[in-house]
CSV table of C-alpha atoms in Angstrom, one decimal:
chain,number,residue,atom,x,y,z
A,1,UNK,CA,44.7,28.2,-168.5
A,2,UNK,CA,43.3,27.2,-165.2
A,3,UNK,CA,39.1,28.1,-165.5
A,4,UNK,CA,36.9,29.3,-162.3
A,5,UNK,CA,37.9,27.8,-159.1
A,6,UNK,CA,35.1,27.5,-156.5
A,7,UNK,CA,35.8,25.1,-153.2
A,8,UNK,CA,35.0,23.1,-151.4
A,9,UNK,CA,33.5,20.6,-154.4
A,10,UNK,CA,31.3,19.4,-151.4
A,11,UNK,CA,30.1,20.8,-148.2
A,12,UNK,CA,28.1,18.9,-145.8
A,13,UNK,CA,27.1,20.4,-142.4
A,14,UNK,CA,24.2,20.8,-139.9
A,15,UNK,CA,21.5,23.7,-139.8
A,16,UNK,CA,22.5,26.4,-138.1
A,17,UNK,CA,26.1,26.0,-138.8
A,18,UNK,CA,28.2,28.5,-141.0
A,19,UNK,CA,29.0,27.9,-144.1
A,20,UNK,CA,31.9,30.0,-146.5
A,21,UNK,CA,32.0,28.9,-150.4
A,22,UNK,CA,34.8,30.4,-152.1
A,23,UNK,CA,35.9,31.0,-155.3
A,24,UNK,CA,38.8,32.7,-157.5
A,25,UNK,CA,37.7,33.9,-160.9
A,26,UNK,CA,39.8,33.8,-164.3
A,27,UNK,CA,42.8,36.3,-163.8
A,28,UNK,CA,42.3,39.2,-165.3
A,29,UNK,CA,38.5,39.1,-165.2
A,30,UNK,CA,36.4,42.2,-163.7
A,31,UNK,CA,32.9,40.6,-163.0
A,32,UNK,CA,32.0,37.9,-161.0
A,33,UNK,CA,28.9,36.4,-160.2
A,34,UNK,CA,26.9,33.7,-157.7
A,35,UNK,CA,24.6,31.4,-158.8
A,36,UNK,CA,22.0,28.8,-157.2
A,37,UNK,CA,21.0,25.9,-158.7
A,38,UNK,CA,17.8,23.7,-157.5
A,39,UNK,CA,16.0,21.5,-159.0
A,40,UNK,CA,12.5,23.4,-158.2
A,41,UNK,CA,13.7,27.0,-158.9
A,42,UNK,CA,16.8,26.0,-161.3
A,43,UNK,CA,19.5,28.7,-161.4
A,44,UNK,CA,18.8,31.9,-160.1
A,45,UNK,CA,21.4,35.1,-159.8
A,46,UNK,CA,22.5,36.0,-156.4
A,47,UNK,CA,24.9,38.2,-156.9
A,48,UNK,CA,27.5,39.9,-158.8
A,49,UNK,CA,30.2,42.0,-158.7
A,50,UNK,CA,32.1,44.4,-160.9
A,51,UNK,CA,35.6,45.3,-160.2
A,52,UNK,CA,35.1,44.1,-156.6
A,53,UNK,CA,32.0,46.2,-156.0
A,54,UNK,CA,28.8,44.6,-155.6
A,55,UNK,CA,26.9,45.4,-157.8
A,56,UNK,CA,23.4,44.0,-157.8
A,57,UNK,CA,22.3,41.9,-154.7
A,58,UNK,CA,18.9,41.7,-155.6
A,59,UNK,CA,18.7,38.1,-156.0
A,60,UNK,CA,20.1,37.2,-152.4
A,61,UNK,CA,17.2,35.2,-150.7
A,62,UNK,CA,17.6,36.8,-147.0
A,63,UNK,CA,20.0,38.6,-144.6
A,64,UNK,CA,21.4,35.1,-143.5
A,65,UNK,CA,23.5,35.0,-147.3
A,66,UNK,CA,26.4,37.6,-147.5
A,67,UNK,CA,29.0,37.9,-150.2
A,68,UNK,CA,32.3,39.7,-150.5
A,69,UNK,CA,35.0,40.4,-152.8
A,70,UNK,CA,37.8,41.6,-150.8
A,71,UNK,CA,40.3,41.9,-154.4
A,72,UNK,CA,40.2,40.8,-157.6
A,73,UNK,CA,41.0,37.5,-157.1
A,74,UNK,CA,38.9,35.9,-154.5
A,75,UNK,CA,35.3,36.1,-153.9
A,76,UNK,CA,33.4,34.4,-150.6
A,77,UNK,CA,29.4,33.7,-150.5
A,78,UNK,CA,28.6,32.8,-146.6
A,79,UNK,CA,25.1,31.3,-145.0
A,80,UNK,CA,25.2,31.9,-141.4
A,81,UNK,CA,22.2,30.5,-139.9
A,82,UNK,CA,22.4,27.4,-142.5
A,83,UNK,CA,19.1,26.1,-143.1
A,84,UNK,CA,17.9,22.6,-145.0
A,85,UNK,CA,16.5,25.1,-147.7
A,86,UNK,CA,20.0,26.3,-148.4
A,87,UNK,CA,20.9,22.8,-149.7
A,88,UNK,CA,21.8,23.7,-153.5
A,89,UNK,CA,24.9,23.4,-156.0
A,90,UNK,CA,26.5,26.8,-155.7
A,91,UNK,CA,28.3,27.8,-158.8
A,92,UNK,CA,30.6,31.1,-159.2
A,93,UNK,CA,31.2,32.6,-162.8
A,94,UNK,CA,33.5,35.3,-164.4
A,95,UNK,CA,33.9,37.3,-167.0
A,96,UNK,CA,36.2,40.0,-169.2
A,97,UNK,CA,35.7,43.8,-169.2
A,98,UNK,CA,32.0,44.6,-168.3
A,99,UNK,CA,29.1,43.1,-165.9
A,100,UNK,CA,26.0,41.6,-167.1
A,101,UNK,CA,25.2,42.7,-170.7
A,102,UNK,CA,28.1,41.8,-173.1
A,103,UNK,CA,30.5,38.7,-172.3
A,104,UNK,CA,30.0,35.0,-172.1
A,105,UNK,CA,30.4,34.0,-168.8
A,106,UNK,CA,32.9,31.4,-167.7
A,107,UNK,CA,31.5,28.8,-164.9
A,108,UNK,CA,33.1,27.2,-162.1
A,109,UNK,CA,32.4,23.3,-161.6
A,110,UNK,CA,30.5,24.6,-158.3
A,111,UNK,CA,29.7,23.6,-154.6
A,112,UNK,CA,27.4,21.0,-153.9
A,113,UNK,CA,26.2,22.0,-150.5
A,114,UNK,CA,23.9,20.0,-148.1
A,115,UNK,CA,22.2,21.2,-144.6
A,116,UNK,CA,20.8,18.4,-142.6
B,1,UNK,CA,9.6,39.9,-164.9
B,2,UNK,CA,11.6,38.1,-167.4
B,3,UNK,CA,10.4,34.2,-168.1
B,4,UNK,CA,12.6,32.0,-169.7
B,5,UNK,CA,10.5,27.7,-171.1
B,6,UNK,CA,12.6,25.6,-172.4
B,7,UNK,CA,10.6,22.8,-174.9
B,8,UNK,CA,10.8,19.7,-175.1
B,9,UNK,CA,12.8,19.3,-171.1
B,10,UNK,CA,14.2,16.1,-172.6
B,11,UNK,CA,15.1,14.6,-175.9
B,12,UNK,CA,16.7,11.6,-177.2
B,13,UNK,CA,17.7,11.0,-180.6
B,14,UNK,CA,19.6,8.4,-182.8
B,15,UNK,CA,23.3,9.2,-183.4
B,16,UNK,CA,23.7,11.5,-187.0
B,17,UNK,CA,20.6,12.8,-186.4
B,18,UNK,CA,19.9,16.9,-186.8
B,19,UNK,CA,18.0,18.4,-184.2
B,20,UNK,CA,16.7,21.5,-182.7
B,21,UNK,CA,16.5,23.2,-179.1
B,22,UNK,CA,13.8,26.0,-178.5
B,23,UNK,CA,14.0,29.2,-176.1
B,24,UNK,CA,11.1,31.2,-175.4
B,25,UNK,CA,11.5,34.6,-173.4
B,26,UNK,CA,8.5,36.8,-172.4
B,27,UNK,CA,9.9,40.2,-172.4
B,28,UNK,CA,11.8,41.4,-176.2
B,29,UNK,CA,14.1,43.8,-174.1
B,30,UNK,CA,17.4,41.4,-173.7
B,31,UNK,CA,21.1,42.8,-173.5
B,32,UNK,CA,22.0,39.3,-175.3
B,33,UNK,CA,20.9,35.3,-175.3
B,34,UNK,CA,23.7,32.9,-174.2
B,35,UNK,CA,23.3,28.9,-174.8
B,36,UNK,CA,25.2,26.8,-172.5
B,37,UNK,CA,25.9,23.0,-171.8
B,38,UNK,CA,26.1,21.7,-168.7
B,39,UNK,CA,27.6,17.8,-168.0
B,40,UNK,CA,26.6,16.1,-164.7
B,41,UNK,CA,27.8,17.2,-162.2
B,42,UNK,CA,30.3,20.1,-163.8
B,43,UNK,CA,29.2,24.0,-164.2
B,44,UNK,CA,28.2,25.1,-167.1
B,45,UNK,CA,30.2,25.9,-170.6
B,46,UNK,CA,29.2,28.8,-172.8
B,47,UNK,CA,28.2,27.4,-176.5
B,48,UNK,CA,27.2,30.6,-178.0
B,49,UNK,CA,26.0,34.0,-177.4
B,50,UNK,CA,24.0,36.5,-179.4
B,51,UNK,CA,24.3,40.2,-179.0
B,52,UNK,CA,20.3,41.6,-179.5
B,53,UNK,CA,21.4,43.3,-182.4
B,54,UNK,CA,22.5,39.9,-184.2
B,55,UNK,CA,20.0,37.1,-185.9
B,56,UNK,CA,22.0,34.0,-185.5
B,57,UNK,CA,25.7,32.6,-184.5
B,58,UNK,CA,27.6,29.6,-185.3
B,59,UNK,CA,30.9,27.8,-183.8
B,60,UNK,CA,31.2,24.3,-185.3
B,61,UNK,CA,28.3,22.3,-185.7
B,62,UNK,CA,26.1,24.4,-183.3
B,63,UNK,CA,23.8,27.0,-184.8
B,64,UNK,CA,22.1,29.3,-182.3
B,65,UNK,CA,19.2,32.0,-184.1
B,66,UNK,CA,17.4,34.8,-181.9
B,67,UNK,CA,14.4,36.0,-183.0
B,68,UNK,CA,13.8,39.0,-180.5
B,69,UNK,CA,10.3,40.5,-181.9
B,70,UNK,CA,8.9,36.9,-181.0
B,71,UNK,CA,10.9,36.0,-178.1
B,72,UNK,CA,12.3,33.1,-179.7
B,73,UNK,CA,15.9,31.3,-180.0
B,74,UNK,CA,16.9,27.8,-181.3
B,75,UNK,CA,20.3,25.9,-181.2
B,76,UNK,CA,20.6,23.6,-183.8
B,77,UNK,CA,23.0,20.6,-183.4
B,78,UNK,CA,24.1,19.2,-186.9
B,79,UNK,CA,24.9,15.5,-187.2
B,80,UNK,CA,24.8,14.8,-183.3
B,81,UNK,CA,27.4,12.5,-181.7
B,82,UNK,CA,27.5,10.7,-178.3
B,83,UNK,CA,29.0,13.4,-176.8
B,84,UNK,CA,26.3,16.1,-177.4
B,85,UNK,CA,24.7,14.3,-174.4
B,86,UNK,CA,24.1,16.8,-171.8
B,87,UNK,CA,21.8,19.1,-170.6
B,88,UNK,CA,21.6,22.6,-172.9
B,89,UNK,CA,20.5,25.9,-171.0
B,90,UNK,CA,19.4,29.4,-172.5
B,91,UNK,CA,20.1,32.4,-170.1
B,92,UNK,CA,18.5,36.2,-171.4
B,93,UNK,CA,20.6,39.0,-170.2
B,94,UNK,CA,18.6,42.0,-169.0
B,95,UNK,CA,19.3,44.9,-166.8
B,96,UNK,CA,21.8,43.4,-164.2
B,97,UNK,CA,20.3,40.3,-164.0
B,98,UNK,CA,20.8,36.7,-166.2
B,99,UNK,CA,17.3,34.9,-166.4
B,100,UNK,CA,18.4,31.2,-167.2
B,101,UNK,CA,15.5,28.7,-168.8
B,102,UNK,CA,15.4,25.0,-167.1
B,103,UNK,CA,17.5,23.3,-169.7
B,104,UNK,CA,16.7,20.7,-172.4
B,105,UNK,CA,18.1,17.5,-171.5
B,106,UNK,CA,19.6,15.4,-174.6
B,107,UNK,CA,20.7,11.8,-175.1
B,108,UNK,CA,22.5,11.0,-178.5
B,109,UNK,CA,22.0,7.5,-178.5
B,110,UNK,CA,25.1,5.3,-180.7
């Protein structure tokens, strides 16, 4: 039973470049979500969507971060400017039947991302 | 807006030992509480989660309570091994949004 897939493991670029995480939830999961994780601010909810739509976006820092989820099973977060700030591990989670409120979520091994 | 503490942020104890991991939430209105584990650098793995309307769940030698009135929730770890080493992380669901704490970090020492 293959978990969350996110990719790349590790991304390493220079500011101002774009940069495209990806991820493929669990099959047959409706919800998906993006996560931050710093060690000032630790993990913070960027996005999430249910059945492909975004649903809340509140948590997206600036207009630079953009997410999609074009089907069910494939989800993109992009950073175009990158900035140093951006550098973070970047994790992606699913979950069955329902958004925030009622299911454990299941946690891809993340993307460890760097801007020099 | 919802604040999540973690006490203590670390904590190392002698193999066999019992222990407990507190949560603290300001606001009572929560969807559910979720404890996770995280390993170096992996994602994280759900432990346990409690719907509001439930006092405590258990899955093996974890025990996790919620206490909602007080804002409170502790995971208890019976007879820790080794491999309980790893940072432990509470996340309150409310509205749309997950508010995760900064994570307890354990050592079971052999």
């Amino acid at each position: 039973d293959a978990g969350v897939i996110q990719s790349p493991r590790h991304e390493v670029t220079e500011m101002g470049q774009e940069v495209t995480l990806r991820c493929k939830p669990i099959s047959g999961h409706n919800s998906l979500f993006w996560y931050r994780q710093t060690m000032m601010r630790g993990l913070e909810l960027l996005i999430y969507f249910n059945n492909n739509v975004p649903i809340d976006d509140s948590g997206m820092p600036e207009d630079r971060f953009s997410a999609k989820m074009p089907n069910a099973s494939f989800s993109t977060l992009k950073i175009q400017p990158s900035e140093p700030r951006d550098s973070a591990v970047y994790f992606c989670a699913s979950t069955l039947r329902g958004g925030v409120s009622n299911q454990p979520q299941h946690f891809g091994d993340g993307t460890r991302l760097s801007i020099l | 807006k919802q604040e999540v503490t973690q006490i203590p942020a670390a904590l190392s104890v002698p193999e066999g030992e019992n222990l407990v991991l507190n949560c603290s939430f300001t606001d009572s209105a929560i969807y559910n509480l979720q404890w996770f584990r995280q390993d170096p650098g992996k994602g994280l793995t759900s432990l346990l989660l409690i719907q509001s309307s439930q006092r405590e769940q258990t899955s093996g030698r974890l025990n996790a309570s919620l206490d909602k009135s007080s804002g409170r929730s502790t995971l208890y770890i019976a007879a820790s091994q080794p491999g309980d080493s790893a940072t432990y992380l509470c996340a309150v669901s409310a509205g749309n949004q997950f508010y995760f704490g900064t994570g307890t970090s354990l050592t079971v020492i052999p």
